[in-house]
Protein backbone atom coordinates (compact mmCIF):
# COMPACT_ATOMS: atom_id res chain seq x y z
CA UNK A 1 0.00 0.00 0.00
CA UNK A 2 1.70 3.25 -1.02
CA UNK A 3 1.60 6.21 1.37
CA UNK A 4 -1.75 7.94 1.78
CA UNK A 5 -3.53 5.62 -0.60
CA UNK A 6 -7.28 5.82 -0.33
CA UNK A 7 -8.45 3.21 2.15
CA UNK A 8 -11.54 1.39 0.93
CA UNK A 9 -13.13 -0.43 3.81
CA UNK A 10 -15.33 -3.51 3.92
CA UNK A 11 -17.02 -3.52 7.32
CA UNK A 12 -18.33 -6.63 9.07
CA UNK A 13 -20.91 -5.80 11.74
CA UNK A 14 -23.13 -2.80 12.28
CA UNK A 15 -23.83 -3.04 15.99
CA UNK A 16 -22.67 -0.69 18.74
CA UNK A 17 -19.11 -0.47 17.40
CA UNK A 18 -19.83 -0.80 13.65
CA UNK A 19 -22.39 1.97 13.61
CA UNK A 20 -20.16 4.09 15.83
CA UNK A 21 -17.35 3.72 13.31
CA UNK A 22 -19.66 4.59 10.42
CA UNK A 23 -20.60 7.86 12.14
CA UNK A 24 -17.04 8.64 13.23
CA UNK A 25 -15.71 8.15 9.67
CA UNK A 26 -18.30 10.59 8.35
CA UNK A 27 -16.83 13.17 10.70
CA UNK A 28 -13.21 12.52 9.68
CA UNK A 29 -13.04 13.09 5.89
CA UNK A 30 -9.34 13.97 6.14
CA UNK A 31 -8.58 10.32 6.78
CA UNK A 32 -9.35 9.42 3.16
CA UNK A 33 -11.09 6.24 4.28
CA UNK A 34 -14.55 5.27 3.20
CA UNK A 35 -16.78 2.29 3.78
CA UNK A 36 -17.73 0.58 0.52
CA UNK A 37 -19.88 -2.25 1.88
CA UNK A 38 -21.14 -3.48 5.24
CA UNK A 39 -21.86 -7.16 5.83
CA UNK A 40 -24.63 -7.84 8.32
CA UNK A 41 -26.40 -10.96 9.57
CA UNK A 42 -29.95 -9.72 9.85
CA UNK A 43 -31.17 -7.67 6.83
CA UNK A 44 -34.57 -7.03 8.46
CA UNK A 45 -33.24 -4.63 11.14
CA UNK A 46 -33.75 -0.88 10.67
CA UNK A 47 -30.40 0.85 10.27
CA UNK A 48 -29.33 4.49 10.07
CA UNK A 49 -27.51 4.15 6.74
CA UNK A 50 -28.52 3.71 3.06
CA UNK A 51 -29.79 0.21 2.24
CA UNK A 52 -27.40 -0.01 -0.74
CA UNK A 53 -24.47 -0.10 1.69
CA UNK A 54 -25.46 -3.47 3.14
CA UNK A 55 -25.00 -7.06 2.07
CA UNK A 56 -25.48 -10.40 3.79
CA UNK A 57 -22.92 -12.16 1.60
CA UNK A 58 -19.42 -12.01 3.10
CA UNK A 59 -17.85 -12.76 -0.28
CA UNK A 60 -19.19 -9.46 -1.66
CA UNK A 61 -16.54 -7.91 0.57
CA UNK A 62 -13.83 -10.56 0.85
CA UNK A 63 -13.58 -10.99 -2.93
CA UNK A 64 -13.90 -7.29 -3.84
CA UNK A 65 -10.51 -6.21 -5.20
CA UNK A 66 -11.21 -2.52 -4.53
CA UNK A 67 -11.57 -3.17 -0.82
CA UNK A 68 -8.12 -3.06 0.76
CA UNK A 69 -9.09 -2.92 4.43
CA UNK A 70 -11.42 -5.23 6.32
CA UNK A 71 -12.82 -3.96 9.60
CA UNK A 72 -14.36 -6.78 11.60
CA UNK A 73 -16.51 -5.91 14.64
CA UNK A 74 -18.94 -8.83 14.89
CA UNK A 75 -20.06 -10.80 17.89
CA UNK A 76 -19.61 -14.39 16.72
CA UNK A 77 -16.00 -15.42 17.42
CA UNK A 78 -15.94 -18.39 15.03
CA UNK A 79 -17.38 -16.42 12.11
CA UNK A 80 -14.99 -13.56 12.94
CA UNK A 81 -11.98 -15.88 12.72
CA UNK A 82 -13.07 -17.19 9.31
CA UNK A 83 -13.49 -13.63 8.04
CA UNK A 84 -10.15 -12.40 9.39
CA UNK A 85 -8.23 -15.47 8.17
CA UNK A 86 -9.73 -15.24 4.67
CA UNK A 87 -9.17 -11.48 4.50
CA UNK A 88 -5.47 -11.84 5.38
CA UNK A 89 -5.05 -14.66 2.87
CA UNK A 90 -6.77 -12.50 0.24
CA UNK A 91 -4.11 -9.83 0.79
CA UNK A 92 -6.21 -7.36 2.75
CA UNK A 93 -5.19 -5.44 5.87
CA UNK A 94 -7.44 -6.16 8.83
CA UNK A 95 -8.67 -4.24 11.86
CA UNK A 96 -10.59 -6.25 14.45
CA UNK A 97 -12.24 -5.60 17.79
CA UNK A 98 -13.19 -9.24 18.51
CA UNK A 99 -11.24 -9.89 21.68
CA UNK A 100 -12.69 -13.38 22.20
CA UNK A 101 -11.74 -14.46 18.69
CA UNK A 102 -8.29 -12.84 18.90
CA UNK A 103 -7.49 -14.39 22.28
CA UNK A 104 -8.73 -17.86 21.37
CA UNK A 105 -6.93 -17.93 18.02
CA UNK A 106 -3.77 -16.02 18.90
CA UNK A 107 -1.26 -18.70 17.73
CA UNK A 108 -3.01 -19.15 14.34
CA UNK A 109 -3.30 -15.40 13.87
CA UNK A 110 0.40 -14.90 14.64
CA UNK A 111 1.24 -17.53 12.01
CA UNK A 112 -1.14 -15.99 9.47
CA UNK A 113 0.39 -12.55 9.89
CA UNK A 114 3.86 -13.99 9.26
CA UNK A 115 2.69 -15.99 6.27
CA UNK A 116 0.69 -13.23 4.57
CA UNK A 117 2.81 -10.24 5.70
CA UNK A 118 -0.41 -8.29 6.19
CA UNK A 119 -1.38 -6.10 9.15
CA UNK A 120 -3.82 -7.28 11.75
CA UNK A 121 -4.47 -4.45 14.20
CA UNK A 122 -6.77 -4.68 17.22
CA UNK A 123 -6.30 -1.73 19.54
CA UNK A 124 -10.06 -1.62 20.26
CA UNK A 125 -10.03 -5.17 21.62
CA UNK A 126 -8.52 -4.21 24.99
CA UNK A 127 -9.43 -1.13 27.04
CA UNK A 128 -11.28 0.38 24.03
CA UNK A 129 -10.22 4.03 23.87
CA UNK A 130 -6.90 3.61 25.75
CA UNK A 131 -4.00 3.02 23.34
CA UNK A 132 -2.52 0.30 25.51
CA UNK A 133 -1.57 -2.32 22.93
CA UNK A 134 0.47 0.02 20.79
CA UNK A 135 2.12 1.46 23.90
CA UNK A 136 3.10 -1.94 25.26
CA UNK A 137 4.31 -2.98 21.82
CA UNK A 138 6.31 0.13 21.00
CA UNK A 139 7.33 1.89 24.16
CA UNK A 140 8.29 -0.55 26.89
CA UNK A 141 11.41 -2.59 26.76
CA UNK A 142 10.83 -6.14 27.88
CA UNK A 143 13.25 -6.20 30.79
CA UNK A 144 11.99 -3.01 32.34
CA UNK A 145 8.35 -3.90 32.65
CA UNK A 146 8.00 -4.98 36.29
CA UNK A 147 4.23 -5.22 36.51
CA UNK A 148 0.91 -4.24 35.01
CA UNK A 149 -2.35 -3.91 36.91
CA UNK A 150 -5.47 -3.02 35.03
CA UNK A 151 -9.20 -2.74 34.93
CA UNK A 152 -9.98 -4.07 31.47
CA UNK A 153 -13.72 -4.71 31.57
CA UNK A 154 -16.03 -1.71 31.54
CA UNK A 155 -19.27 -3.52 32.35
CA UNK A 156 -18.12 -5.14 35.58
CA UNK A 157 -16.52 -1.90 36.71
CA UNK A 158 -19.77 -0.10 35.88
CA UNK A 159 -21.80 -2.68 37.82
CA UNK A 160 -19.51 -2.53 40.88
CA UNK A 161 -19.64 1.27 40.87
CA UNK A 162 -23.43 1.40 40.55
CA UNK A 163 -23.98 -1.29 43.21
CA UNK A 164 -21.55 -0.20 45.87
CA UNK A 165 -21.52 3.56 45.40
CA UNK A 166 -25.00 4.31 44.12
CA UNK A 167 -27.03 1.55 45.73
CA UNK A 168 -28.43 -0.15 42.61
CA UNK A 169 -28.93 -3.89 42.78
CA UNK A 170 -27.01 -6.23 40.50
CA UNK A 171 -29.82 -6.73 37.98
CA UNK A 172 -30.52 -3.00 37.63
CA UNK A 173 -26.84 -2.22 37.18
CA UNK A 174 -26.39 -4.94 34.55
CA UNK A 175 -29.49 -3.82 32.66
CA UNK A 176 -28.15 -0.28 32.57
CA UNK A 177 -24.78 -1.54 31.27
CA UNK A 178 -26.65 -3.43 28.54
CA UNK A 179 -28.81 -0.43 27.62
CA UNK A 180 -25.73 1.76 27.33
CA UNK A 181 -24.11 -0.77 24.96
CA UNK A 182 -21.24 -1.70 27.30
CA UNK A 183 -22.12 -5.34 27.96
CA UNK A 184 -21.48 -8.28 25.67
CA UNK A 185 -24.59 -9.76 24.05
CA UNK A 186 -24.03 -12.65 26.44
CA UNK A 187 -23.36 -10.68 29.66
CA UNK A 188 -22.01 -13.81 31.36
CA UNK A 189 -18.82 -13.10 29.39
CA UNK A 190 -18.43 -9.82 31.28
CA UNK A 191 -19.75 -10.80 34.69
CA UNK A 192 -17.84 -14.08 35.02
CA UNK A 193 -14.52 -12.65 33.84
CA UNK A 194 -14.23 -14.26 30.38
CA UNK A 195 -14.02 -10.94 28.56
CA UNK A 196 -11.37 -9.64 30.94
CA UNK A 197 -9.19 -12.74 30.61
CA UNK A 198 -9.48 -12.61 26.81
CA UNK A 199 -8.20 -9.04 26.88
CA UNK A 200 -5.49 -9.99 29.36
CA UNK A 201 -4.33 -12.78 27.01
CA UNK A 202 -3.75 -10.16 24.32
CA UNK A 203 -2.03 -7.68 26.62
CA UNK A 204 0.26 -10.37 28.08
CA UNK A 205 1.43 -11.04 24.56
CA UNK A 206 2.29 -7.43 23.80
CA UNK A 207 3.78 -6.83 27.26
CA UNK A 208 5.79 -10.00 27.75
CA UNK A 209 5.66 -12.09 24.58
CA UNK A 210 3.50 -14.68 26.34
CA UNK A 211 1.28 -16.80 24.06
CA UNK A 212 -1.20 -18.53 26.32
CA UNK A 213 -4.71 -19.88 26.02
CA UNK A 214 -7.18 -17.74 27.98
CA UNK A 215 -8.50 -20.79 29.82
CA UNK A 216 -5.01 -21.46 31.14
CA UNK A 217 -4.90 -18.11 32.95
CA UNK A 218 -6.39 -18.02 36.46
CA UNK A 219 -9.49 -15.85 36.41
CA UNK A 220 -12.87 -15.18 37.92
CA UNK A 221 -15.46 -12.43 37.59
CA UNK A 222 -17.64 -10.54 40.04
CA UNK A 223 -20.53 -13.01 40.19
CA UNK A 224 -19.77 -14.12 43.75
CA UNK A 225 -19.17 -10.68 45.29
CA UNK A 226 -21.63 -9.95 48.08
CA UNK A 227 -22.81 -6.79 49.81
CA UNK A 228 -20.95 -8.04 52.92
CA UNK A 229 -17.67 -8.08 50.97
CA UNK A 230 -18.21 -4.47 49.91
CA UNK A 231 -18.92 -3.58 53.56
CA UNK A 232 -15.58 -5.13 54.60
CA UNK A 233 -13.88 -3.12 51.83
CA UNK A 234 -15.50 0.10 53.04
CA UNK A 235 -14.46 -0.55 56.64
CA UNK A 236 -10.83 -0.75 55.43
CA UNK A 237 -11.15 2.30 53.19
CA UNK A 238 -10.88 0.08 50.12
CA UNK A 239 -12.97 -0.78 47.08
CA UNK A 240 -13.48 -4.06 45.24
CA UNK A 241 -12.43 -4.01 41.58
CA UNK A 242 -11.97 -6.73 38.98
CA UNK A 243 -8.23 -6.44 38.47
CA UNK A 244 -6.07 -8.04 35.81
CA UNK A 245 -2.52 -8.33 37.03
CA UNK A 246 0.87 -9.45 35.74
CA UNK A 247 4.07 -9.37 37.73
CA UNK A 248 7.57 -10.27 36.78
CA UNK A 249 9.03 -12.61 39.39
CA UNK A 250 12.55 -13.01 40.71
CA UNK A 251 12.82 -16.27 38.72
CA UNK A 252 12.34 -14.27 35.50
CA UNK A 253 8.88 -15.69 34.83
CA UNK A 254 5.58 -13.83 34.99
CA UNK A 255 2.63 -14.43 37.31
CA UNK A 256 -0.69 -13.42 35.75
CA UNK A 257 -4.33 -13.60 36.77
CA UNK A 258 -7.67 -11.76 36.65
CA UNK A 259 -9.52 -11.74 39.98
CA UNK A 260 -11.56 -9.39 42.17
CA UNK A 261 -9.23 -7.44 44.40
CA UNK A 262 -9.39 -4.96 47.28
CA UNK A 263 -7.95 -1.69 46.06
CA UNK A 264 -6.80 1.01 48.52
CA UNK A 265 -8.74 4.26 48.12
CA UNK A 266 -5.63 6.25 47.20
CA UNK A 267 -4.47 3.87 44.45
CA UNK A 268 -4.84 4.85 40.81
CA UNK A 269 -7.25 2.02 40.05
CA UNK A 270 -9.61 3.23 42.79
CA UNK A 271 -10.11 6.34 40.68
CA UNK A 272 -11.48 4.23 37.79
CA UNK A 273 -15.29 4.28 37.96
CA UNK A 274 -18.20 3.18 35.79
CA UNK A 275 -17.28 2.06 32.26
CA UNK A 276 -13.81 3.54 32.49
CA UNK A 277 -10.74 1.32 32.31
CA UNK A 278 -7.31 1.98 33.78
CA UNK A 279 -3.85 0.52 33.41
CA UNK A 280 -1.00 1.01 35.87
CA UNK A 281 2.41 0.09 34.53
CA UNK A 282 5.51 -0.16 36.68
CA UNK A 283 8.79 -0.13 34.87
CA UNK A 284 12.41 0.15 35.84
CA UNK A 285 13.18 3.76 35.13
CA UNK A 286 9.86 5.48 34.41
CA UNK A 287 8.48 4.09 37.68
CA UNK A 288 4.68 4.17 37.82
CA UNK A 289 2.47 5.29 34.93
CA UNK A 290 -1.30 5.38 34.74
CA UNK A 291 -3.44 5.16 31.59
CA UNK A 292 -7.10 6.02 31.94
CA UNK A 293 -10.02 6.19 29.54
CA UNK A 294 -13.36 4.77 28.48
CA UNK A 295 -13.19 1.00 28.12
CA UNK A 296 -16.55 0.35 26.48
CA UNK A 297 -19.22 2.06 24.41
CA UNK A 298 -19.78 2.97 20.81
CA UNK A 299 -17.59 6.03 20.14
CA UNK A 300 -14.74 5.20 22.56
CA UNK A 301 -14.36 1.78 20.89
CA UNK A 302 -14.79 3.23 17.40
CA UNK A 303 -12.05 5.76 18.20
CA UNK A 304 -9.54 2.92 18.63
CA UNK A 305 -10.72 1.25 15.40
CA UNK A 306 -10.31 4.59 13.66
CA UNK A 307 -6.79 4.95 15.00
CA UNK A 308 -5.89 1.51 13.63
CA UNK A 309 -7.33 2.43 10.23
CA UNK A 310 -5.26 5.62 10.29
CA UNK A 311 -2.15 3.60 11.22
CA UNK A 312 -2.62 1.46 8.10
CA UNK A 313 -1.94 4.56 6.02
CA UNK A 314 1.67 4.39 7.08
CA UNK A 315 1.84 0.58 6.82
CA UNK A 316 1.87 0.01 10.57
CA UNK A 317 2.12 -3.62 11.70
CA UNK A 318 2.67 -5.12 15.14
CA UNK A 319 6.18 -6.49 15.23
CA UNK A 320 5.44 -8.59 18.34
CA UNK A 321 8.82 -7.43 19.63
CA UNK A 322 8.62 -9.21 22.96
CA UNK A 323 7.85 -12.49 21.24
CA UNK A 324 10.15 -12.37 18.23
CA UNK A 325 12.94 -9.93 19.13
CA UNK A 326 13.40 -10.65 22.84
CA UNK A 327 13.32 -13.86 24.82
CA UNK A 328 9.61 -14.30 25.50
CA UNK A 329 8.54 -14.79 29.10
CA UNK A 330 6.86 -17.88 30.47
CA UNK A 331 3.98 -17.87 32.91
CA UNK A 332 4.70 -19.14 36.39
CA UNK A 333 2.41 -20.90 38.86
CA UNK A 334 5.06 -20.85 41.60
CA UNK A 335 3.56 -18.11 43.70
CA UNK A 336 1.22 -17.70 46.64
CA UNK A 337 -1.63 -15.25 47.02
CA UNK A 338 -2.91 -13.46 50.09
CA UNK A 339 -6.68 -13.81 49.79
CA UNK A 340 -9.86 -12.83 51.58
CA UNK A 341 -12.51 -15.56 51.47
CA UNK A 342 -16.06 -15.02 52.69
CA UNK A 343 -18.48 -17.90 53.07
CA UNK A 344 -21.74 -19.22 54.48
CA UNK A 345 -20.41 -22.47 55.86
CA UNK A 346 -16.88 -22.88 57.21
CA UNK A 347 -17.16 -26.65 56.82
CA UNK A 348 -17.01 -26.16 53.05
CA UNK A 349 -13.71 -24.24 53.18
CA UNK A 350 -10.64 -26.52 53.02
CA UNK A 351 -8.64 -24.78 55.76
CA UNK A 352 -5.77 -27.25 55.41
CA UNK A 353 -5.10 -25.95 51.90
CA UNK A 354 -3.96 -22.58 53.25
CA UNK A 355 -0.30 -22.03 54.04
CA UNK A 356 -1.50 -20.01 56.99
CA UNK A 357 -4.55 -18.03 58.07
CA UNK A 358 -4.02 -14.51 59.34
CA UNK A 359 -7.54 -13.37 60.24
CA UNK A 360 -10.77 -15.08 61.27
CA UNK A 361 -14.07 -13.22 61.40
CA UNK A 362 -16.73 -15.67 62.49
CA UNK A 363 -18.98 -13.16 64.20
CA UNK A 364 -19.62 -10.84 61.27
CA UNK A 365 -22.86 -11.01 59.32
CA UNK A 366 -20.79 -12.40 56.48
CA UNK A 367 -18.10 -14.75 57.84
CA UNK A 368 -14.63 -14.42 56.38
CA UNK A 369 -10.97 -15.22 56.71
CA UNK A 370 -7.76 -13.80 55.32
CA UNK A 371 -4.99 -16.27 54.49
CA UNK A 372 -2.19 -17.26 52.16
CA UNK A 373 -2.78 -19.96 49.58
CA UNK A 374 -0.84 -21.51 46.71
CA UNK A 375 -1.73 -20.16 43.27
CA UNK A 376 -1.73 -23.75 42.01
CA UNK A 377 -4.54 -24.62 44.47
CA UNK A 378 -6.75 -21.90 43.02
CA UNK A 379 -5.93 -23.03 39.48
CA UNK A 380 -6.89 -26.63 40.12
CA UNK A 381 -9.69 -26.42 42.73
CA UNK A 382 -13.15 -24.90 42.38
CA UNK A 383 -14.36 -24.70 46.03
CA UNK A 384 -13.54 -20.96 46.11
CA UNK A 385 -16.15 -20.24 43.43
CA UNK A 386 -18.89 -22.51 44.79
CA UNK A 387 -21.48 -22.60 47.59
CA UNK A 388 -21.80 -18.85 47.82
CA UNK A 389 -18.10 -18.50 48.56
CA UNK A 390 -16.43 -15.28 47.49
CA UNK A 391 -12.69 -14.80 47.00
CA UNK A 392 -11.12 -11.35 46.78
CA UNK A 393 -7.38 -10.71 46.61
CA UNK A 394 -5.84 -8.40 49.18
CA UNK A 395 -3.89 -5.37 47.90
CA UNK A 396 -0.40 -6.42 46.78
CA UNK A 397 -1.39 -10.12 46.93
CA UNK A 398 1.58 -11.87 45.29
CA UNK A 399 4.05 -13.69 47.55
CA UNK A 400 6.89 -15.38 45.72
CA UNK A 401 8.06 -18.90 46.37
CA UNK A 402 11.40 -17.74 47.82
CA UNK A 403 9.66 -15.34 50.19
CA UNK A 404 7.25 -18.00 51.44
CA UNK A 405 10.11 -20.34 52.31
CA UNK A 406 11.82 -17.55 54.25
CA UNK A 407 8.60 -16.64 56.07
CA UNK A 408 7.92 -20.27 56.98
CA UNK A 409 11.46 -20.79 58.26
CA UNK A 410 11.16 -17.67 60.38
CA UNK A 411 7.88 -18.76 61.94
CA UNK A 412 9.33 -22.19 62.74
CA UNK A 413 12.33 -20.49 64.34
CA UNK A 414 10.04 -18.30 66.37
CA UNK A 415 8.11 -21.35 67.47
CA UNK A 416 11.41 -22.92 68.56
CA UNK A 417 11.06 -25.88 66.18
CA UNK A 418 14.36 -25.23 64.39
CA UNK A 419 17.46 -23.47 65.62
N1 LIG B 1 -18.21 -5.76 27.25
C1 LIG B 1 -16.97 -5.08 27.14
C2 LIG B 1 -16.71 -4.35 28.44
C3 LIG B 1 -17.00 -4.13 25.99
O1 LIG B 1 -17.65 -4.16 29.20
O2 LIG B 1 -15.57 -3.97 28.70
C4 LIG B 1 -15.68 -3.52 25.65
O3 LIG B 1 -14.73 -4.48 25.28
Tab-separated table of N, CA, C and O in Angstrom, residues 17 19 34 72 75 142 154 162 166 168 170 176 179-180 190-191 218 225 257 265 272-273 276 294 327 344 362 366:
chain	number	residue	atom	x	y	z
A	17	UNK	N	-20.406	-0.967	17.868
A	17	UNK	CA	-19.109	-0.468	17.399
A	17	UNK	C	-19.156	-0.127	15.908
A	17	UNK	O	-18.672	0.923	15.477
A	19	UNK	N	-21.664	0.736	13.908
A	19	UNK	CA	-22.392	1.971	13.608
A	19	UNK	C	-21.621	3.185	14.126
A	19	UNK	O	-21.582	4.240	13.481
A	34	UNK	N	-13.100	5.335	3.325
A	34	UNK	CA	-14.553	5.274	3.195
A	34	UNK	C	-15.014	3.821	3.208
A	34	UNK	O	-14.287	2.911	2.804
A	72	UNK	N	-13.489	-5.695	11.134
A	72	UNK	CA	-14.364	-6.776	11.605
A	72	UNK	C	-14.747	-6.488	13.045
A	72	UNK	O	-13.875	-6.462	13.921
A	75	UNK	N	-19.925	-10.198	16.576
A	75	UNK	CA	-20.058	-10.802	17.890
A	75	UNK	C	-19.621	-12.275	17.914
A	75	UNK	O	-19.147	-12.765	18.926
A	142	UNK	N	11.169	-4.917	27.155
A	142	UNK	CA	10.827	-6.137	27.883
A	142	UNK	C	11.342	-6.188	29.323
A	142	UNK	O	10.592	-6.397	30.264
A	154	UNK	N	-15.224	-2.867	31.173
A	154	UNK	CA	-16.031	-1.706	31.538
A	154	UNK	C	-17.318	-2.090	32.251
A	154	UNK	O	-17.725	-1.435	33.224
A	162	UNK	N	-22.001	1.102	40.322
A	162	UNK	CA	-23.428	1.399	40.547
A	162	UNK	C	-23.948	0.697	41.796
A	162	UNK	O	-24.773	1.234	42.536
A	166	UNK	N	-23.735	3.638	44.384
A	166	UNK	CA	-25.002	4.312	44.115
A	166	UNK	C	-26.211	3.493	44.537
A	166	UNK	O	-27.345	3.870	44.264
A	168	UNK	N	-27.602	0.655	43.513
A	168	UNK	CA	-28.433	-0.150	42.611
A	168	UNK	C	-28.222	-1.627	42.943
A	168	UNK	O	-27.192	-2.002	43.489
A	170	UNK	N	-27.798	-5.660	41.592
A	170	UNK	CA	-27.010	-6.226	40.497
A	170	UNK	C	-27.766	-6.195	39.169
A	170	UNK	O	-27.231	-5.767	38.141
A	176	UNK	N	-28.622	-1.606	32.991
A	176	UNK	CA	-28.150	-0.283	32.565
A	176	UNK	C	-26.908	-0.420	31.682
A	176	UNK	O	-26.793	0.245	30.639
A	179	UNK	N	-28.130	-1.517	28.349
A	179	UNK	CA	-28.807	-0.433	27.619
A	179	UNK	C	-27.805	0.573	27.048
A	179	UNK	O	-28.007	1.122	25.978
A	180	UNK	N	-26.725	0.783	27.773
A	180	UNK	CA	-25.727	1.759	27.325
A	180	UNK	C	-24.750	1.164	26.306
A	180	UNK	O	-23.853	1.847	25.830
A	190	UNK	N	-18.938	-10.921	30.461
A	190	UNK	CA	-18.426	-9.822	31.279
A	190	UNK	C	-18.376	-10.227	32.744
A	190	UNK	O	-17.334	-10.180	33.389
A	191	UNK	N	-19.558	-10.620	33.247
A	191	UNK	CA	-19.749	-10.796	34.691
A	191	UNK	C	-18.835	-11.884	35.254
A	191	UNK	O	-18.308	-11.760	36.358
A	218	UNK	N	-5.460	-18.007	35.320
A	218	UNK	CA	-6.386	-18.019	36.458
A	218	UNK	C	-7.291	-16.787	36.407
A	218	UNK	O	-6.795	-15.668	36.340
A	225	UNK	N	-19.371	-11.787	44.326
A	225	UNK	CA	-19.173	-10.685	45.288
A	225	UNK	C	-20.501	-10.348	45.972
A	225	UNK	O	-21.540	-10.239	45.336
A	257	UNK	N	-2.989	-13.146	36.379
A	257	UNK	CA	-4.328	-13.599	36.767
A	257	UNK	C	-5.313	-12.437	36.645
A	257	UNK	O	-4.901	-11.267	36.528
A	265	UNK	N	-8.022	3.109	48.680
A	265	UNK	CA	-8.737	4.264	48.124
A	265	UNK	C	-7.816	5.267	47.432
A	265	UNK	O	-8.247	6.012	46.572
A	272	UNK	N	-10.825	4.692	39.028
A	272	UNK	CA	-11.480	4.228	37.792
A	272	UNK	C	-12.912	3.792	38.116
A	272	UNK	O	-13.123	2.794	38.801
A	273	UNK	N	-13.881	4.558	37.634
A	273	UNK	CA	-15.290	4.278	37.960
A	273	UNK	C	-16.073	3.968	36.690
A	273	UNK	O	-15.637	4.269	35.580
A	276	UNK	N	-15.206	3.208	32.749
A	276	UNK	CA	-13.806	3.539	32.489
A	276	UNK	C	-12.905	2.335	32.753
A	276	UNK	O	-13.233	1.464	33.546
A	294	UNK	N	-12.146	5.585	28.584
A	294	UNK	CA	-13.358	4.767	28.482
A	294	UNK	C	-13.037	3.398	27.881
A	294	UNK	O	-12.369	3.310	26.853
A	327	UNK	N	13.661	-12.506	24.358
A	327	UNK	CA	13.319	-13.856	24.821
A	327	UNK	C	11.942	-13.766	25.476
A	327	UNK	O	11.785	-13.045	26.463
A	344	UNK	N	-20.587	-18.923	53.624
A	344	UNK	CA	-21.736	-19.216	54.481
A	344	UNK	C	-21.383	-20.278	55.513
A	344	UNK	O	-21.788	-20.218	56.662
A	362	UNK	N	-15.589	-14.760	62.458
A	362	UNK	CA	-16.729	-15.674	62.486
A	362	UNK	C	-17.990	-14.992	62.996
A	362	UNK	O	-19.097	-15.504	62.827
A	366	UNK	N	-21.376	-11.546	57.512
A	366	UNK	CA	-20.792	-12.398	56.477
A	366	UNK	C	-19.451	-12.889	57.008
A	366	UNK	O	-18.537	-12.085	57.250
